[in-house]
Coordinates of C-alpha atoms and ligand atoms in Angstrom, one line a residue:
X1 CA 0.0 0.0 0.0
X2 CA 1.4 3.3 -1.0
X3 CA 1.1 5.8 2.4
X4 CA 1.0 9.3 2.9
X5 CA 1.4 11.3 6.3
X6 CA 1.2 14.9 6.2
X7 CA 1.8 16.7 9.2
X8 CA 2.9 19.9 10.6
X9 CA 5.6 18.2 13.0
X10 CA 7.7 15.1 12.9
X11 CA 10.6 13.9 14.8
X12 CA 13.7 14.5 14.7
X13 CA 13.0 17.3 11.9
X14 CA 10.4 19.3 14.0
X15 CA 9.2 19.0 17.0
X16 CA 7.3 20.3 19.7
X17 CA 5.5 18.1 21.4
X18 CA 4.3 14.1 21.2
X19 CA 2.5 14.8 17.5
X20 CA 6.3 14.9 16.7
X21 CA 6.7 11.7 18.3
X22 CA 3.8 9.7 16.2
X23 CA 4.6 11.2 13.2
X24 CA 7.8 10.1 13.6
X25 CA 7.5 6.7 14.4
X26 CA 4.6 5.3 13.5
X27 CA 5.8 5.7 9.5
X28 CA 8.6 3.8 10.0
X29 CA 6.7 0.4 11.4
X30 CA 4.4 1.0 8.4
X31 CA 7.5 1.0 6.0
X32 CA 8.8 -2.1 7.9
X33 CA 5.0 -3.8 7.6
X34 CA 5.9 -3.8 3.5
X35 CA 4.4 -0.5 2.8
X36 CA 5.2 2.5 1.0
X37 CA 5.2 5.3 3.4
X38 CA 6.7 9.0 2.8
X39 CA 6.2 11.7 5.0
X40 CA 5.9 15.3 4.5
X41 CA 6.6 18.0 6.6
X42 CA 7.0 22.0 6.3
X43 CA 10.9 23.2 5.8
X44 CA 11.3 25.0 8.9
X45 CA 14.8 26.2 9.6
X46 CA 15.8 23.5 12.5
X47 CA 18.7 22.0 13.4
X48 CA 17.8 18.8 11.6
X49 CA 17.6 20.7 8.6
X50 CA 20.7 22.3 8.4
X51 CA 22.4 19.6 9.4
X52 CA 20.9 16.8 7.2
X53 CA 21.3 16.3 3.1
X54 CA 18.1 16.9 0.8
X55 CA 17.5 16.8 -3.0
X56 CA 14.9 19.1 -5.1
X57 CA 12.0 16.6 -6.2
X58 CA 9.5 19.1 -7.4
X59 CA 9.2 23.0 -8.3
X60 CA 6.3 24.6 -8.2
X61 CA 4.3 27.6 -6.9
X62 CA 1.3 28.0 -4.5
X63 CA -1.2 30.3 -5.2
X64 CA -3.1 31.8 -2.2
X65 CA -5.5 34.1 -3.5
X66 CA -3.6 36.9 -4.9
X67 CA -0.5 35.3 -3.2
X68 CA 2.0 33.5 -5.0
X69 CA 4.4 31.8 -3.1
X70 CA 7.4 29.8 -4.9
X71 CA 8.2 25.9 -3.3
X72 CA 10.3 23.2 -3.9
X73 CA 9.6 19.4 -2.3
X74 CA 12.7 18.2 -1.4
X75 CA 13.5 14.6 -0.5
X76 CA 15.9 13.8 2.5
X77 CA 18.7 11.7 1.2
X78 CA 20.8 10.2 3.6
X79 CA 17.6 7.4 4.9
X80 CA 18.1 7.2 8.4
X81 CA 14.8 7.4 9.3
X82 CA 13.1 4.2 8.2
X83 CA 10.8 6.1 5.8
X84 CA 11.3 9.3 2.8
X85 CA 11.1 12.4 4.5
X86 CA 9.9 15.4 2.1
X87 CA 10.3 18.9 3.3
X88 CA 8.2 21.3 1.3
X89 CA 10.3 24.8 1.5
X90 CA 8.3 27.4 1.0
X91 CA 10.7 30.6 2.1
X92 CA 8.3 33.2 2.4
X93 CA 6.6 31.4 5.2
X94 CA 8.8 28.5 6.9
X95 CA 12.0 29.7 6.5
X96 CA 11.7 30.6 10.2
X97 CA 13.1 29.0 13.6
X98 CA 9.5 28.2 14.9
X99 CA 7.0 25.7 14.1
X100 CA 3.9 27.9 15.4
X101 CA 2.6 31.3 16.4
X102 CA 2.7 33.8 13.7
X103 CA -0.1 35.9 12.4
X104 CA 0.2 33.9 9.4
X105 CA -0.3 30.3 10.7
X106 CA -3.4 30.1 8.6
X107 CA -1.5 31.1 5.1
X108 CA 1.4 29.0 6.1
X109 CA 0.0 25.8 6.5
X110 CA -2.9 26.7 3.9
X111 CA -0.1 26.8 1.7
X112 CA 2.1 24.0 3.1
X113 CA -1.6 22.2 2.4
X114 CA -1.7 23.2 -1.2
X115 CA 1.7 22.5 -2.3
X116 CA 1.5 19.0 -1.0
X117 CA -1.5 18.1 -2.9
X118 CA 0.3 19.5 -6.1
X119 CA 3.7 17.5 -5.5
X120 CA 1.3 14.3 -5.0
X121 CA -1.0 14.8 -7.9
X122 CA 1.8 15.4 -10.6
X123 CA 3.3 11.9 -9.5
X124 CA 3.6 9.4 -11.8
X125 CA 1.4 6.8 -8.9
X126 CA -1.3 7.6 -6.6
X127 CA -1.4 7.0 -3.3
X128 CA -3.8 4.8 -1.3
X129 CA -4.1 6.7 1.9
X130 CA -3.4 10.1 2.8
X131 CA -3.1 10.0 6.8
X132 CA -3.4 13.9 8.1
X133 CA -2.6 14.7 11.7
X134 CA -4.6 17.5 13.3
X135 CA -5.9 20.9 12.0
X136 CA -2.4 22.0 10.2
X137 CA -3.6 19.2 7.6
X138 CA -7.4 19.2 7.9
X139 CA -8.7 21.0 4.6
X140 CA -6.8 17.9 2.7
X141 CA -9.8 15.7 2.8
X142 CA -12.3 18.3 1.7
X143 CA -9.5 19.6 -1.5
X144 CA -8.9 15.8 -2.6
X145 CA -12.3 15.2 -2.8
X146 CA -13.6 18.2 -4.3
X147 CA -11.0 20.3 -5.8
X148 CA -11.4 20.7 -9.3
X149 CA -6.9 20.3 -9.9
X150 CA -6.9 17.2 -7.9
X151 CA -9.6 15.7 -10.1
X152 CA -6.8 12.9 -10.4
X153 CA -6.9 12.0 -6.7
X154 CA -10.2 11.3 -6.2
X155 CA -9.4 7.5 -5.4
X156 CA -7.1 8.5 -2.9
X157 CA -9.0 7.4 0.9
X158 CA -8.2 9.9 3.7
X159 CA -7.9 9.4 7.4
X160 CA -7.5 12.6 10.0
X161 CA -5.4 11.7 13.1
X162 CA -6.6 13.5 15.7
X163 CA -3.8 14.2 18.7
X164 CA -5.8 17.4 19.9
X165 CA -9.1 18.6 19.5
X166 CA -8.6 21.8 21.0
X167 CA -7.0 23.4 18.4
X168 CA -9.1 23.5 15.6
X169 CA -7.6 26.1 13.0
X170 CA -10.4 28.8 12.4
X171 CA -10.7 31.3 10.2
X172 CA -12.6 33.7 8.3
X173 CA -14.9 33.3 5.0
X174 CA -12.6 36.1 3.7
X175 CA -10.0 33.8 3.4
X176 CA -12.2 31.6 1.2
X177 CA -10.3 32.3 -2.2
X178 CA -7.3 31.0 -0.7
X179 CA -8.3 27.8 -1.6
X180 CA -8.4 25.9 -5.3
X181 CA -11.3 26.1 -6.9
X182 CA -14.1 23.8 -5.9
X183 CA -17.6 22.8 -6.4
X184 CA -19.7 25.8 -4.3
X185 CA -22.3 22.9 -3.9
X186 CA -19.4 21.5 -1.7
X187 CA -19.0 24.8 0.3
X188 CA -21.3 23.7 3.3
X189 CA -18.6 21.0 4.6
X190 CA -15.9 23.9 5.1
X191 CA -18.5 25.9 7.8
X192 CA -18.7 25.3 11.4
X193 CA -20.1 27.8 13.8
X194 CA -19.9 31.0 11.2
X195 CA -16.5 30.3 10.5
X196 CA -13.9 27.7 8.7
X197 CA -12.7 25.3 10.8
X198 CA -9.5 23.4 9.2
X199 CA -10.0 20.4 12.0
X200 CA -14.0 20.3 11.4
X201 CA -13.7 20.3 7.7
X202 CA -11.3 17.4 8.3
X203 CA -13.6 15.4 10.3
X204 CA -16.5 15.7 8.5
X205 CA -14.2 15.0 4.9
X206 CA -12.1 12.3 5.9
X207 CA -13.4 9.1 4.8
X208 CA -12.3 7.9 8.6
X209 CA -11.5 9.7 11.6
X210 CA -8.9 8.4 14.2
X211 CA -8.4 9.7 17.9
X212 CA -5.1 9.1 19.7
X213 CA -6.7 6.8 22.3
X214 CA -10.0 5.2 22.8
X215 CA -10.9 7.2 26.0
X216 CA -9.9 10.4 24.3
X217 CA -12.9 9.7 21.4
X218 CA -15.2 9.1 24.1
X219 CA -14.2 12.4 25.4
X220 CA -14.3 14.7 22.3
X221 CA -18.1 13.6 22.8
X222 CA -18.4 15.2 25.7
X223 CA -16.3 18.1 25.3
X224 CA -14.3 19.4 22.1
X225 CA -14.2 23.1 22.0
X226 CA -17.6 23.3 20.1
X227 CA -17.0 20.4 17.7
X228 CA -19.2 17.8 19.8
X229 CA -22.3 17.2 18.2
X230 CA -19.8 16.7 14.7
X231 CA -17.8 14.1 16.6
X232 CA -21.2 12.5 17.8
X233 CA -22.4 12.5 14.0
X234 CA -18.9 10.6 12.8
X235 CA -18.8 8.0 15.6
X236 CA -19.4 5.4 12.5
X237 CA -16.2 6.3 10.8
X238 CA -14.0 6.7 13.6
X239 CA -11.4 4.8 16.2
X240 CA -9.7 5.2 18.8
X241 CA -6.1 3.7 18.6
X242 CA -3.9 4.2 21.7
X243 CA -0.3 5.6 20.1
X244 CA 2.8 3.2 20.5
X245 CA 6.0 4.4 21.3
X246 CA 9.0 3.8 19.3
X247 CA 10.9 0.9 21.2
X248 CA 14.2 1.5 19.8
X249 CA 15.3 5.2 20.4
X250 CA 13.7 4.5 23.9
X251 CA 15.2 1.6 25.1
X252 CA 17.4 1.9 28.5
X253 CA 19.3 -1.0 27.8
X254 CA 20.5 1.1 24.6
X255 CA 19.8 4.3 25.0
X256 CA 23.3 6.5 24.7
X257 CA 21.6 9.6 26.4
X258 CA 21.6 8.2 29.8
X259 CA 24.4 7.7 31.8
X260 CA 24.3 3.8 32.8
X261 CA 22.2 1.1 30.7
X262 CA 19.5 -0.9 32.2
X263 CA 17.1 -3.8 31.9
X264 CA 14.4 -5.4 33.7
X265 CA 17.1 -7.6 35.3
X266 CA 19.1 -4.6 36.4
X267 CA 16.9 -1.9 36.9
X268 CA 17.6 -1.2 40.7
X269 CA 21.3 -0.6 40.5
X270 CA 21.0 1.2 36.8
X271 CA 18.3 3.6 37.6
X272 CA 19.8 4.3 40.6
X273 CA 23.5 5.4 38.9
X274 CA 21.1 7.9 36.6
X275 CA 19.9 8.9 39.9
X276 CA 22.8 9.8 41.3
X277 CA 24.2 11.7 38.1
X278 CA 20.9 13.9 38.0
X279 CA 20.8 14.8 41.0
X280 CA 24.4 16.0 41.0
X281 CA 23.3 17.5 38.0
X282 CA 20.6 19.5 39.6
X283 CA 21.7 19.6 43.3
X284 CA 19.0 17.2 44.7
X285 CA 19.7 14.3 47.2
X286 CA 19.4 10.9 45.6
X287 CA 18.6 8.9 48.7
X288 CA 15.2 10.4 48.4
X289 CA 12.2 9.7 46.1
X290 CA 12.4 11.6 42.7
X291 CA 9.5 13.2 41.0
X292 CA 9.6 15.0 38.0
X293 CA 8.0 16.3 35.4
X294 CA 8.5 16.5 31.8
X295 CA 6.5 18.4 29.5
X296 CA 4.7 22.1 27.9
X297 CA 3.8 24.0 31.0
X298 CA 0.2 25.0 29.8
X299 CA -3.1 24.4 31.8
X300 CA -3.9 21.4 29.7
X301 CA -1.2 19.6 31.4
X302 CA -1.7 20.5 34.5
X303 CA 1.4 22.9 35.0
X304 CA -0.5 25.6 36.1
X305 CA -1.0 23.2 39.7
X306 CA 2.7 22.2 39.6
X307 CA 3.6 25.4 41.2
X308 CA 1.7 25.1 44.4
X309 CA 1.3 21.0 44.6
X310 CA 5.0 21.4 44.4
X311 CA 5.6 23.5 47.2
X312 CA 2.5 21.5 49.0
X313 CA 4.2 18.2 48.8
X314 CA 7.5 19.4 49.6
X315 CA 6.1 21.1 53.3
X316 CA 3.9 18.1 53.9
X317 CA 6.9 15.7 53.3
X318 CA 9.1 17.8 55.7
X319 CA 11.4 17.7 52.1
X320 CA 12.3 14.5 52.1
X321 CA 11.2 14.2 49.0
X322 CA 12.9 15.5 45.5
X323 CA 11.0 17.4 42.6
X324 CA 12.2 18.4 39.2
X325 CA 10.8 19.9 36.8
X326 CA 11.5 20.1 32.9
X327 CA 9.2 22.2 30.2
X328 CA 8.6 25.1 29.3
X329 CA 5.2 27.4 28.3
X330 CA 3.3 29.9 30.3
X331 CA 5.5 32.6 31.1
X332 CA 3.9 33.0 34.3
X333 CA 4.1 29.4 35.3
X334 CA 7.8 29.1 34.2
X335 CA 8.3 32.3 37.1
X336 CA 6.8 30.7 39.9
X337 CA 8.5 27.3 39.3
X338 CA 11.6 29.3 39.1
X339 CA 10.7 30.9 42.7
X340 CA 10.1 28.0 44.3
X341 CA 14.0 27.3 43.7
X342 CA 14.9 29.8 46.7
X343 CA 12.5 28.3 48.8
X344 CA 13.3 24.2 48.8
X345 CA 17.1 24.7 47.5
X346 CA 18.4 20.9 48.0
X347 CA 14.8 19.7 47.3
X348 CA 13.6 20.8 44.0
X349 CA 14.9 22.5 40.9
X350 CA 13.3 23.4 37.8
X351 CA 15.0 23.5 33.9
X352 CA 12.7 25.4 31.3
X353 CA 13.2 24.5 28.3
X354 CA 13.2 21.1 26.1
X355 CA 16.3 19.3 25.9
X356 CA 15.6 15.3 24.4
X357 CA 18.8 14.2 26.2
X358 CA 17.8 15.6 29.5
X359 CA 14.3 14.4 29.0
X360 CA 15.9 10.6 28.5
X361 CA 18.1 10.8 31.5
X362 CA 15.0 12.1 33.6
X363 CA 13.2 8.9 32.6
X364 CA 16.0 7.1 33.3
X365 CA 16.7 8.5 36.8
X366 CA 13.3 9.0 38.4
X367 CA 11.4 7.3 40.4
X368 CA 8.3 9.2 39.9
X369 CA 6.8 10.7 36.9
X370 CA 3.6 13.7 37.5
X371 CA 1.3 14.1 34.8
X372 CA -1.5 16.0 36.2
X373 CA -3.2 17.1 33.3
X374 CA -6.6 18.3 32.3
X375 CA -7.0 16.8 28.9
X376 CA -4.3 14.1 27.4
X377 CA -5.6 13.1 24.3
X378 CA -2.8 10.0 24.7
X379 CA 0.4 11.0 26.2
X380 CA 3.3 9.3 25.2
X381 CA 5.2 10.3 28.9
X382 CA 3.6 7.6 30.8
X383 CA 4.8 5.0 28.1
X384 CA 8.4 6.3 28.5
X385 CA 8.2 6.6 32.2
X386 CA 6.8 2.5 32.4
X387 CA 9.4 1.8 30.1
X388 CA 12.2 3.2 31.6
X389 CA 11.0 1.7 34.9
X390 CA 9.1 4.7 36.2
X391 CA 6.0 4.9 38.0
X392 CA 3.6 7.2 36.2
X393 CA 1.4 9.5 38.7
X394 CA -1.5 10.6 36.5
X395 CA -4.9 12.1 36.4
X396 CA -7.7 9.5 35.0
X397 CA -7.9 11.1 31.6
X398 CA -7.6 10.0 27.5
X399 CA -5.0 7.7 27.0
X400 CA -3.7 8.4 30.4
X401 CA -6.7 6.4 31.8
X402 CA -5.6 3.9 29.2
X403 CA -2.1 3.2 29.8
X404 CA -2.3 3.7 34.2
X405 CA -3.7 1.4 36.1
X406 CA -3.3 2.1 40.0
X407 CA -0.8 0.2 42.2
X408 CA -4.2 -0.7 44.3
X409 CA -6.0 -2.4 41.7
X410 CA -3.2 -4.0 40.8
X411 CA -1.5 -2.0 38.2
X412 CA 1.5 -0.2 37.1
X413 CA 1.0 3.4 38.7
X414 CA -1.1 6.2 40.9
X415 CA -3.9 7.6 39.3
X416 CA -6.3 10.1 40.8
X417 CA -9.4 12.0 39.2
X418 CA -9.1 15.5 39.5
X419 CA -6.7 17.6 38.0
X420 CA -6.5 19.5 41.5
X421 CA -3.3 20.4 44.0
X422 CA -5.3 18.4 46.7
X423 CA -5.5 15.3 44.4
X424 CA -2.0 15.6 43.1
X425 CA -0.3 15.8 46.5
X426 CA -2.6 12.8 47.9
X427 CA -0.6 10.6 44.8
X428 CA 2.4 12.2 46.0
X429 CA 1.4 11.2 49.8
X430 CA 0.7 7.8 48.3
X431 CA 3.9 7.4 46.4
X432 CA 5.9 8.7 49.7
X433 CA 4.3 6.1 51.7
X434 CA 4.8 2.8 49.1
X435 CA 8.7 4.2 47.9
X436 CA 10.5 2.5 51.5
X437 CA 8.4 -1.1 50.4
X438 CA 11.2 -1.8 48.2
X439 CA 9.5 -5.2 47.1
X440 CA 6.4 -4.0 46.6
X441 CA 7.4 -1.0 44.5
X442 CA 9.6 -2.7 42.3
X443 CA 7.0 -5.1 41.0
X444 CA 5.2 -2.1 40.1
X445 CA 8.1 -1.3 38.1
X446 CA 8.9 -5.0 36.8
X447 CA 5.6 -4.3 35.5
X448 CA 5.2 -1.1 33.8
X449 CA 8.8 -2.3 31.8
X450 CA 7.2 -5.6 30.9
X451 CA 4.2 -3.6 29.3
X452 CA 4.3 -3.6 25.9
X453 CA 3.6 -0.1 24.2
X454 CA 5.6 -1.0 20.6
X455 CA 4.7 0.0 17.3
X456 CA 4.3 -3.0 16.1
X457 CA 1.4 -4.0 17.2
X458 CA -0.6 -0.5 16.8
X459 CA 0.2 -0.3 13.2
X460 CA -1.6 -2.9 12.5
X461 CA -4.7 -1.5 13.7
X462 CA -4.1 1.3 11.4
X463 CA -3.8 -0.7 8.4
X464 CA -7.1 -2.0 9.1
X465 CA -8.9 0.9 9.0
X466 CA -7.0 1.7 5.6
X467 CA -8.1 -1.1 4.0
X468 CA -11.8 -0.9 5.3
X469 CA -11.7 2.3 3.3
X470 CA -10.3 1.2 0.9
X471 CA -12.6 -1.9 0.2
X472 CA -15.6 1.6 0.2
X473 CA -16.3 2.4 -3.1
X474 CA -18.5 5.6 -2.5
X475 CA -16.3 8.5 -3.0
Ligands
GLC1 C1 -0.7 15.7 21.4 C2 -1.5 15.2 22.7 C3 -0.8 14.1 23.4 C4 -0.5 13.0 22.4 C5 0.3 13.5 21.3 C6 0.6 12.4 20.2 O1 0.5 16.2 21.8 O2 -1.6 16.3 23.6 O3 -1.7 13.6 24.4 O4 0.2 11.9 23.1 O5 -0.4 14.5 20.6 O6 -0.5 11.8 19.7

C-alpha cells in the first residue's frame, strides 16, 4: 500500500510536542509492515535541517489568493529514518526557527496544504491513503475530494489523526479564495459555527477519523471546544487507537543519552546510577524519592497546579522528598516554578526549556513521573516513564486512563481524578508512603517495563482501518 502522512511536525526534523513523536514513528513500522510510506513536513529552519542532506524533487508555486508563493519538495537523502522524509520549502513562510505562532499560521500551512497536494498529484502513482494529523492538515480531505486540480486524486481514501481537538484552526470566510477552486455545492462541509474550521472540515471530509486513544474519542463527545455534536455524528467512521512508542530510540538497555544502561534484570542498580548523576546534576539528594516532570507547562497539562502541589508536597513531606521539573510554556508558570527554587534549594529544581537528552536521563533517573493534566488526548510520557522503569502518577484522563492502572488495583502506577493540588499531592502522599516497600514498588516497576507499548502491534490497527476504506467504493 502506498502511504501518505502529512503533518505539521515530525521527529527528529520538527518537533514540539508528542505529534512529533507519532509522526515520527509510526511511519517507520508502516515502512517495515511492506508499505510505502513517505512523510511530509514544512521546511522549517531546525537543526535537523541544516544539518541533514536533501535533493529538489518538485518545483512549483502556490497560489493563495492573490498570493503566489514559490516551493520546492525536497526529498531527504541520507535514509536514516526508516521512511522518505519530504520537506516542502516554501521561504516566504517557513524559513523561520518556529514551528507555530505567527499571524500567518493560517497562510502557512494553507499553503504547506496546497503544495502538497500539487507535488502528489503530478506523480507518476497515486497514493492509497493520505493519513493527516490535526488541524495544520485538515482542509486535505475536503481539497482531494472536491478540488477541481486534484480531479486525479479522487481514489485516494483519507484518514485525520486526531492528537488534539482543541486546536481546531479557524478562520474567516474572507480567506475563502485562498483555496483551489471547488464545487460551491461542496462549500457547506468547510462551515462550522460561522466560521472555517480546518479540523472540522477534516472530520467531516475524511473518509475515517482516528483519535489518539479510545478514552480520548469518548471524550471529544463530551467536550471538544464546540465540535461535539460533529464528533457524535462521525462515531461510524471513527477509532480510537492508543499511540505506541517507538521501542528503539527508547530503550534503556540502549539508550546512549543516559548515563548507565539498564534492563528489567538490572533496573535497581542502573536507575539508581542515573539517579545519582541527575541529582548532581541538579543539586537534589538521591537517597530520596524523585518526582519529575517533563512536558509544555500549559493548563492542559496540568502545569499551572505544579507550582503550588510542588511547594505542597514538599512542606507536607518535611522535604524528604525531591522534585524536578522540565518544560517550558506559560511565562507565568515558568516564574513561579523558578521561585520555588529559593524556597526548597536541595529539594527541587526546575529546567525550562526542552532538551531530548535531559528528557531521556529524567526517565531514566526517576522514580516518579507527575502528569496531572486536564486533557491528554494519549500522552506518550507515561509510556516512556513504564518503560524506563518509572511509576507514572497521573490524572484518569484519555490515553492516560488507558495506559495507568493504580498500584491498588493491581496495576502499574497512581492515578487520581481531578486535576487539582489536593488530588496531586494525595498521589504524591501515596507514592511517599509505598517508595521505603522496596519489594512492593519494584513489582510495580517490573511491571510497567514488561508492558508492551511497541509499534508493532498498533500499526496494524491502522492498516485496518486503511483497507476498510479502501474496500468503500463511495467517494
Ligand atoms: C498531542 C497530545 C498528546 C498525544 C500526542 C501524540 O501532543 O496532547 O496527548 O500523546 O499529541 O498523539
Amino acid at each position: 500500500m502506498e502511504i501518505f502522512h502529512i503533518s505539521a511536525e515530525c521527529y527528529p526534523m520538527a518537533k514540539v510536542g508528542g505529534l512529533a513523536d507519532v509522526v515520527g514513528a509510526l511511519p517507520k513500522y508502516q515502512n517495515k509492515e511492506g508499505h510505502q510510506v513517505r512523510v511530509i513536513v514544512p521546511c522549517y529552519d531546525t537543526k535537523f535541517y541544516s544539518q541533514n542532506q536533501f535533493e529538489c524533487v518538485h518545483t512549483g508555486t502556490v497560489k493563495l489568493g492573490n498570493f503566489k508563493f514559490p516551493f520546492n519538495v525536497l526529498k531527504e537523502t541520507t535514509d536514516q529514518l526508516g521512511y522518505e522524509l519530504y520537506l516542502i520549502e516554501i521561504k516566504e513562510l517557513f524559513d523561520r526557527p518556529n514551528i507555530y505562532g505567527y499571524e500567518d499560521d493560517i497562510e502557512r500551512f494553507l499553503s504547506f496544504q496546497i503544495a502538497g497536494l500539487d507535488w502528489i498529484s503530478q506523480r507518476n502513482s497515486i497514493p492509497d491513503i493520505i493519513n493527516c494529523h490535526d488541524h495544520h492538515t485538515g482542509i486535505i480531505p475536503f481539497m482531494v475530494k472536491y478540488a477541481y486540480k486534484y480531479e486525479k486524486l479522487r481514489s485516494v481514501r483519507t484518514v485525520i489523526t486526531i492528537h488534539n481537538g482543541l486546536y481546531q484552526g479557524w478562520f474567516g470566510f474572507d480567506k475563502l479564495h485562498y483555496l483551489p477552486e471547488f464545487d460551491l455545492m461542496h462549500v457547506g462541509f468547510l462551515e462550522w459555527n460561522n466560521s472555517l474550521n480546518s479540523l472540522a472540515v477534516g472530520v467531516k471530509c475524511a473518509h475515517a477519523v482516528t483519535t489518539v486513544s479510545p478514552s480520548y474519542l469518548n471524550e471529544i463527545n463530551i467536550f471538544s471546544n464546540g465540535l461535539e455534536s460533529l464528533f457524535n455524528s462521525v462515531r461510524y467512521k471513527s477509532k480510537g487507537i492508543l499511540n505506541g512508542i517507538d521501542i528503539e530510540v527508547w530503550n534503556p538497555s540502549k539508550d546512549e543519552m543516559i548515563n548507565e544502561n539498564y534492563d528489567l534484570s538490572t533496573f535497581v542498580t542502573g536507575k539508581q546510577k542515573n539517579k545519582e548523576k541527575l541529582c548532581e546534576q541538579f543539586e537534589l539528594d538521591p537517597s530520596k524519592p524523585l518526582f519529575s516532570f517533563i512536558g509544555r507547562l500549559f493548563e492542559e497539562k496540568g502545569g499551572d497546579l505544579l507550582p503550588q502541589a510542588a511547594a505542597l508536597a514538599l512542606s507536607e513531606n518535611f522535604e524528604n522528598i525531591n522534585i524536578l521539573i522540565l518544560g517550558s510554556g506559560n511565562t507565568e508558570i515558568e516564574s513561579q516554578l523558578i521561585q520555588l527554587r529559593n524556597d526548597y534549594n536541595g529539594n527541587y529544581n526546575v529546567f525550562i526549556g526542552y532538551n531530548e537528552e535531559l528528557a531521556h536521563l529524567i526517565y531514566a533517573g526517576s522514580d516518579f513521573i507527575l502528569m496531572p493534566s486536564r486533557v491528554e488526548p494519549c500522552g506518550l510520557n507515561q509510556m516512556y516513564a513504564l518503560r524506563y522503569g518509572t511509576v507514572p502518577i497521573v490524572r484518569r484522563t484519555g490515553g492516560l486512563q488507558d495506559t495507568v492502572i493504580d498500584f491498588g488495583d493491581n496495576g502499574n502506577g497512581i492515578c487520581h481524578d481531578q486535576a487539582s493540588v489536593g488530588d496531586i499531592c494525595y498521589s504524591i502522599n501515596r507514592a511517599v508512603k509505598l517508595y521505603p516497600d522496596k519489594a512492593h514498588f519494584n513489582k510495580i516497576i517490573e511491571k510497567g517495563m514488561e508492558t508492551d507499548h511497541s509499534w508493532e502491534r498498533v500499526c496494524k490497527e491502522y492498516i485496518e482501518i486503511y483497507n476498510l476504506i479502501i474496500q468503500q467504493n463511495e467517494v
